[in-house]
XYZ file of C-alpha atoms in Angstrom:
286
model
C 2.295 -26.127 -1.020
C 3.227 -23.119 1.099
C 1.864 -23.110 4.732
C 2.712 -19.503 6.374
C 1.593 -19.621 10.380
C 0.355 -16.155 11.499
C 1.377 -15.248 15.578
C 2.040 -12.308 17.493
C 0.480 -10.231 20.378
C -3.422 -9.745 20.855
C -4.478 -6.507 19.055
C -0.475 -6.456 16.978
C -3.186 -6.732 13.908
C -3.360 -10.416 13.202
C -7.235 -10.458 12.056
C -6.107 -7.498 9.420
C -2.919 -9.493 8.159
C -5.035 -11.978 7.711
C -7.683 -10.464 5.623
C -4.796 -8.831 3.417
C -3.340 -12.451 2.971
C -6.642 -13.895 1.953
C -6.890 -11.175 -0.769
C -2.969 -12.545 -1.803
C -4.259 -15.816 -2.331
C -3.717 -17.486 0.501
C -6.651 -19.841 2.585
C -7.062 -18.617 5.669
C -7.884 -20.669 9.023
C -8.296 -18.836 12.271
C -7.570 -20.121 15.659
C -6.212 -23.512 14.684
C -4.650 -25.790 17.853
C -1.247 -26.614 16.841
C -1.922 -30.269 17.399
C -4.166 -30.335 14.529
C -1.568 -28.242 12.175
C 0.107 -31.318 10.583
C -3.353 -33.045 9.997
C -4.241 -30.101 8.539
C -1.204 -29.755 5.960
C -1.718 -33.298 5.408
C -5.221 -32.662 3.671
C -4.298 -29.655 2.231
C -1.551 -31.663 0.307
C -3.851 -34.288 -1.216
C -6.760 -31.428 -1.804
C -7.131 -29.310 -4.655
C -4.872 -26.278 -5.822
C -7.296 -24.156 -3.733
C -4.820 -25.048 -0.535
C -1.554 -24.399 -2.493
C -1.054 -21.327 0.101
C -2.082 -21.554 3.165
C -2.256 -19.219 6.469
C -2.940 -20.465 9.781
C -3.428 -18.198 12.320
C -2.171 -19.110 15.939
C -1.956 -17.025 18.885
C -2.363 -16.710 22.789
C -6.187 -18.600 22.800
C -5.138 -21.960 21.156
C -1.690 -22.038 23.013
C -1.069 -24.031 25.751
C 2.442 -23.037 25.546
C 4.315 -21.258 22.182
C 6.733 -23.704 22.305
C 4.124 -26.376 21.278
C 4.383 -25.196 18.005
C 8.331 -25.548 17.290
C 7.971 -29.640 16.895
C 5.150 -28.645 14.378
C 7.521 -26.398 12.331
C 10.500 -28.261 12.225
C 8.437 -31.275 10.621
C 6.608 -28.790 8.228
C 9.995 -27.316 6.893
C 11.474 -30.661 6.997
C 8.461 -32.313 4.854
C 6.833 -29.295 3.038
C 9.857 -27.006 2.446
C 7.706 -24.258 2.034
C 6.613 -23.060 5.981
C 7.194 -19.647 7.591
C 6.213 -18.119 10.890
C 4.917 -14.769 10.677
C 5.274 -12.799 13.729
C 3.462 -9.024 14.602
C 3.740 -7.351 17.593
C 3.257 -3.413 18.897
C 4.677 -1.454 21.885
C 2.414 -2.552 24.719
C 1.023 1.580 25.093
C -0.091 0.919 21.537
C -1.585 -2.235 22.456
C -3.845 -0.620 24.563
C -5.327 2.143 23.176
C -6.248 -0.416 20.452
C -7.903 -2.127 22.862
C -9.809 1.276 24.670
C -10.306 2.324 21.350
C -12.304 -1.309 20.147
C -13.678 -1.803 23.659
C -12.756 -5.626 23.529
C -11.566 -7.938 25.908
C -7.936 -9.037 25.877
C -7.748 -12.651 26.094
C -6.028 -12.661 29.480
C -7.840 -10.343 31.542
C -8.906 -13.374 33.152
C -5.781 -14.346 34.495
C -4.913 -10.690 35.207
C -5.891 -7.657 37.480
C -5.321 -4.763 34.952
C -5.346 -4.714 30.643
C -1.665 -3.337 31.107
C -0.668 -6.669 32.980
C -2.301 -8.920 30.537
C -0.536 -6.979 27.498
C 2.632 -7.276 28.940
C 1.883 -11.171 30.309
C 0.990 -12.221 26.674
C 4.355 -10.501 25.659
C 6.492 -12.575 27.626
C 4.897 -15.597 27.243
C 4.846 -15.400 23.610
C 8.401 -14.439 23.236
C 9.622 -17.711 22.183
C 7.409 -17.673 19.485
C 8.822 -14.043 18.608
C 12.763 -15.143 18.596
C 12.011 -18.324 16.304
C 9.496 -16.267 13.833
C 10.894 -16.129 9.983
C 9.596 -12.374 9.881
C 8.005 -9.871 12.624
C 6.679 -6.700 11.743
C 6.374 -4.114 14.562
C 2.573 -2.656 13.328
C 2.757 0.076 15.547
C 3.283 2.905 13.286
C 1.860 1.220 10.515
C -0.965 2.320 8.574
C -3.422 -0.648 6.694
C -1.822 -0.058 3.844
C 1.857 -0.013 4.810
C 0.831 -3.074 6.695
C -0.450 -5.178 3.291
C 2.712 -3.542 1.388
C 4.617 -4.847 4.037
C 3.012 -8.022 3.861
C 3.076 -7.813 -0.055
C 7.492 -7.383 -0.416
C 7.428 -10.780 1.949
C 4.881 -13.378 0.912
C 3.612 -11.704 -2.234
C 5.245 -13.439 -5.802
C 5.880 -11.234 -8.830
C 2.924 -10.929 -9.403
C 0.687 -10.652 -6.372
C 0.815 -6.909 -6.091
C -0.583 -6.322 -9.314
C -3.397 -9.612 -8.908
C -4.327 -8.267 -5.331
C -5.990 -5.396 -7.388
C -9.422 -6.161 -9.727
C -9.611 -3.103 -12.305
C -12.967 -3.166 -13.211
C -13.176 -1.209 -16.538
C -16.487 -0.270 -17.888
C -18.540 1.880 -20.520
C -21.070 3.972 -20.020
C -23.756 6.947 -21.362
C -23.745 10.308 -19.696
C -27.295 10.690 -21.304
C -28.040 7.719 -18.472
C -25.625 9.215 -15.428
C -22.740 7.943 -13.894
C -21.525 5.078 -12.708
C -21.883 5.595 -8.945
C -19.396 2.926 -8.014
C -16.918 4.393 -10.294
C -13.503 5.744 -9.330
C -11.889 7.317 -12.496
C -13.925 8.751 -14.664
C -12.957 9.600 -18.556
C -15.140 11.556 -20.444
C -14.653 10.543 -24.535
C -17.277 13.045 -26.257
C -14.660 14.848 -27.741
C -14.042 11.758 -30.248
C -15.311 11.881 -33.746
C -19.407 10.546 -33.152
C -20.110 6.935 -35.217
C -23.179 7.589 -34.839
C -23.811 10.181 -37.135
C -22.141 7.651 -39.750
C -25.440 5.670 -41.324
C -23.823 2.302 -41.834
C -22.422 2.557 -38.144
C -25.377 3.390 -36.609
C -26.832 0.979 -35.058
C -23.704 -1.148 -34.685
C -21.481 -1.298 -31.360
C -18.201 -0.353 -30.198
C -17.480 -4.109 -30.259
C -17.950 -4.246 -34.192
C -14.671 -3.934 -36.018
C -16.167 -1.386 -38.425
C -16.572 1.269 -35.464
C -13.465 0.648 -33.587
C -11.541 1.002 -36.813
C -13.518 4.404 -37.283
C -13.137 5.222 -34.076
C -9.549 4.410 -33.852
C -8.760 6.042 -37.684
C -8.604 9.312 -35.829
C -5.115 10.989 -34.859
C -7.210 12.149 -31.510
C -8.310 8.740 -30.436
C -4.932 7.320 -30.743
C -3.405 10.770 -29.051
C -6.288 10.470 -26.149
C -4.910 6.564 -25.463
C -1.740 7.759 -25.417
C -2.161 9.631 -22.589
C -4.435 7.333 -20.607
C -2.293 4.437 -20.603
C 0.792 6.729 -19.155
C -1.673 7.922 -16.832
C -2.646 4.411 -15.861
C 0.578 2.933 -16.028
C 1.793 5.288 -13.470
C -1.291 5.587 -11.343
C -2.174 1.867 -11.050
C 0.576 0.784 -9.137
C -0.165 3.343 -6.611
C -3.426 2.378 -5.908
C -2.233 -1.215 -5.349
C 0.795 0.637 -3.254
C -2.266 2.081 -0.876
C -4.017 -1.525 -0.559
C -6.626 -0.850 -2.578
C -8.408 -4.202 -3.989
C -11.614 -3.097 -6.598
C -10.771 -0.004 -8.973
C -13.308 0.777 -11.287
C -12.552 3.017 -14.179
C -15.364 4.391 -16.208
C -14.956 5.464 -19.702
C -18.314 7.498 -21.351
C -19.424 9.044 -24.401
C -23.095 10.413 -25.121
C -24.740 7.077 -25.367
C -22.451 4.186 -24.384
C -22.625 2.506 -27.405
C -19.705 3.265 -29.787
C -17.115 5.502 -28.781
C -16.580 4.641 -24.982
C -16.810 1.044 -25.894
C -14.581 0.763 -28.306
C -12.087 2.959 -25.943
C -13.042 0.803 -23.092
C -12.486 -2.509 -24.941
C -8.730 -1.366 -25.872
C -7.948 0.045 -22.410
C -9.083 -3.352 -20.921
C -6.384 -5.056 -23.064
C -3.847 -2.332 -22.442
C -4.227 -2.857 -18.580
C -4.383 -6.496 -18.666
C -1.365 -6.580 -20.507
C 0.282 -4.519 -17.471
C -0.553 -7.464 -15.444
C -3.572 -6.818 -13.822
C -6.854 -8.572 -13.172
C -9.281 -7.082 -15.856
C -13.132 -7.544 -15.436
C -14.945 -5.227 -18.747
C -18.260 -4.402 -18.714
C -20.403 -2.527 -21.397
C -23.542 -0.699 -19.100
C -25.422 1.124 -21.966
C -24.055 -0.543 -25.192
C -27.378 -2.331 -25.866
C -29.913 0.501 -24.674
């Protein structure tokens, strides 16, 4: 099991990390006391594989004091092996423009007279926490995406950059409009038509008879070609820029033979890059 805690400054972008982590994999549990961290790990460790990788986030609202929580990490790393602190921070100006910017309250302004004071307050009294944390990241001239990619080259496996991104590859008809939630789109109307072919008629791209048709044509295998370099280069940027759902769209005149024939071999193809593959077939059966 692999417990990562999640700390840092009010408004360093904890809530964000978070949300990227939960998209990693990892079960997410906000605002957790540290006194009921080791109960916590305990039933995670006789639960299901759903709490193999867990993040708890812990910051200046469940904190008596940050050095509550160094008892609780020396007997996770002694009895789990696999426990990290994660610590993110910002320069204090930064800090508060988030804050103007979200119009939120900043947990201390209770105890303080000005947002400035209680940025700077929380800074010091969290700085413990800072100087025993496993990794910090200073978020203040990160983007969203630099921030998951960041978070991605620390706690992500081989693996998780690719599986944080769902292609969703689909076929379609241009006689019945686009997909609107589509964000490549590949037009295949310039393939030779099985549907002019009377024994191929009324069968689907999904029959072997019309992919091998389809697919007996110098220009289909050329057009592939093509699109996978295109994909293989492309895809990894897209995952690069934090992006989670792509959906690629791949149409002919009818969506029922060309595009998904094309759309059932791409799906392979990117699977076999290591990505998540969902494949859908909009207009085959129209």
């Amino acid at each position: 099991m692999e417990i990562l805690i999640i700390s840092g400054l009010s408004g360093a972008g904890k809530s964000r990390a978070a949300s990227f982590l939960e998209d990693m994999g990892f079960y997410i549990v906000d605002n957790m006391p540290a006194a009921m961290i080791l109960k916590f790990a305990e039933f995670c460790a006789g639960g299901s594989q759903r709490y193999d990788k867990v993040a708890l986030v812990y910051d200046v609202r469940t904190a008596n004091s940050p050095t509550e929580l160094f008892d609780v990490l020396d007997v996770l790393k002694h009895s789990s092996g696999a426990c990290s602190l994660l610590f993110l921070e910002a320069e204090p100006e930064t800090i508060i423009k988030r804050y103007k910017e979200t119009r939120r309250r900043h947990p201390l302004m209770q105890q303080t007279d000005s947002l400035e004071k209680a940025v700077r307050t929380e800074q010091e009294m969290m700085e413990p926490l800072r100087q025993r944390a496993d990794v910090v990241i200073d978020t203040t001239h990160l983007s969203t995406a630099q921030l998951r990619g960041e978070l991605l080259r620390h706690f992500g496996s081989d693996t998780t950059e690719k599986g944080g991104m769902s292609v969703t590859i689909t076929s379609f008809g241009f006689k019945y409009g686009l997909p609107m939630e589509a964000d490549l789109v590949f037009d295949v109307r310039c393939m030779p038509n099985p549907f002019y072919i009377p024994e191929l008629r009324e069968k689907t791209g999904l029959d072997q008879p019309v992919a091998d048709y389809v697919f007996s044509f110098r220009q289909t295998h050329d057009f592939m070609e093509k699109l996978r370099d295109l994909l293989t280069f492309s895809l990894p940027l897209y995952a690069e820029e934090g992006k989670t759902e792509l959906v690629i769209a791949v149409g002919c005149t009818g969506g029922r033979h060309r595009s998904v024939a094309m759309t059932h071999a791409l799906a392979e193809d990117i699977r076999n890059l290591g990505y998540r593959v969902r494949e859908n077939h909009r207009d085959m059966n129209r």
